[in-house]
Coordinates of C-alpha atoms in Angstrom, one line a residue:
M1 CA 10.6 -16.1 -18.2
E2 CA 8.5 -12.9 -18.4
Q3 CA 11.3 -10.9 -20.1
K4 CA 11.9 -13.8 -22.5
A5 CA 8.3 -13.8 -23.4
I6 CA 8.2 -10.1 -24.0
D7 CA 11.4 -10.3 -26.1
R8 CA 10.0 -13.1 -28.2
L9 CA 6.7 -11.3 -28.7
Q10 CA 8.6 -8.2 -29.8
T11 CA 10.6 -10.2 -32.3
E12 CA 7.4 -11.8 -33.6
F13 CA 5.8 -8.4 -33.9
Q14 CA 8.7 -7.2 -36.1
L15 CA 8.5 -10.3 -38.2
S16 CA 4.7 -9.8 -38.5
V17 CA 5.1 -6.2 -39.7
N18 CA 7.6 -7.4 -42.3
A19 CA 5.3 -10.2 -43.4
I20 CA 2.3 -7.8 -43.7
N21 CA 4.4 -5.4 -45.7
T22 CA 5.3 -8.2 -48.1
G23 CA 1.7 -9.4 -48.6
N24 CA 0.7 -11.5 -45.7
T25 CA -2.6 -10.7 -44.0
I26 CA -3.0 -8.9 -40.7
E27 CA -5.3 -11.6 -39.6
N28 CA -2.7 -14.3 -40.1
E29 CA -0.1 -12.3 -38.3
K30 CA -2.4 -11.6 -35.4
A31 CA -3.0 -15.3 -35.1
I32 CA 0.7 -15.9 -34.9
L33 CA 1.2 -13.3 -32.1
E34 CA -1.9 -14.7 -30.2
A35 CA -0.4 -18.2 -30.4
W36 CA 2.9 -17.0 -29.0
E37 CA 1.1 -15.1 -26.3
D38 CA -1.0 -18.2 -25.4
W39 CA 2.1 -20.4 -25.3
Y40 CA 4.0 -18.0 -22.9
L41 CA 1.0 -17.5 -20.7
K42 CA 0.7 -21.3 -20.2
A43 CA 4.5 -21.6 -19.8
I44 CA 4.5 -19.0 -17.1
S45 CA 1.7 -20.8 -15.2
T46 CA 3.9 -23.9 -15.0
T47 CA 6.3 -22.0 -12.8
N48 CA 4.1 -23.1 -9.9
D49 CA 4.9 -26.7 -10.7
V50 CA 8.5 -26.4 -9.5
V51 CA 7.3 -25.3 -6.0
S52 CA 6.6 -28.2 -3.6
K53 CA 3.6 -26.5 -1.9
S54 CA 1.1 -24.0 -3.2
N55 CA 2.3 -20.5 -2.4
G56 CA 0.0 -17.4 -2.6
N57 CA 2.9 -15.1 -3.3
I58 CA 4.1 -17.2 -6.2
N59 CA 0.6 -17.5 -7.5
D60 CA 0.2 -13.7 -7.4
A61 CA 3.6 -13.2 -9.1
I62 CA 2.5 -15.6 -11.8
K63 CA -0.7 -13.8 -12.4
E64 CA 1.0 -10.4 -12.5
S65 CA 3.6 -11.7 -14.9
Q66 CA 0.9 -13.2 -17.2
S67 CA -1.0 -9.9 -17.1
R68 CA 2.1 -7.9 -18.1
V69 CA 2.9 -10.3 -21.0
S70 CA -0.7 -10.3 -22.2
L71 CA -0.9 -6.5 -22.1
K72 CA 2.3 -6.1 -24.1
S73 CA 1.1 -8.7 -26.6
Q74 CA -2.2 -7.0 -27.1
E75 CA -0.4 -3.7 -27.5
W76 CA 1.7 -5.1 -30.4
I77 CA -1.4 -6.8 -31.9
K78 CA -3.1 -3.4 -32.0
K79 CA 0.0 -1.8 -33.5
L80 CA -0.1 -4.2 -36.5
N81 CA -2.9 -2.2 -37.9
T82 CA -0.9 1.0 -37.8
S83 CA 2.5 -0.4 -38.6
S84 CA 1.6 -2.0 -41.9
K85 CA 1.6 -0.3 -45.3
N86 CA -1.9 0.2 -46.5

């Protein structure tokens, strides 16, 4: 799921750059990326629901995956400022 999240966030970043370059605001596009980030972070956390018992290793893996997705998302959000035409 982590790779799917990163792939989707990258696609949304590209769409956001295009939208900004055609007149949409950076703030609106950041909100869209943040919404996708939030959705994937919550979806990743539900991975624990498929395990019958709580497992520390799985919980750690979920947190690590969420961290990597969040870091990548924040990287793209910061890039919106430099990737748009001003």
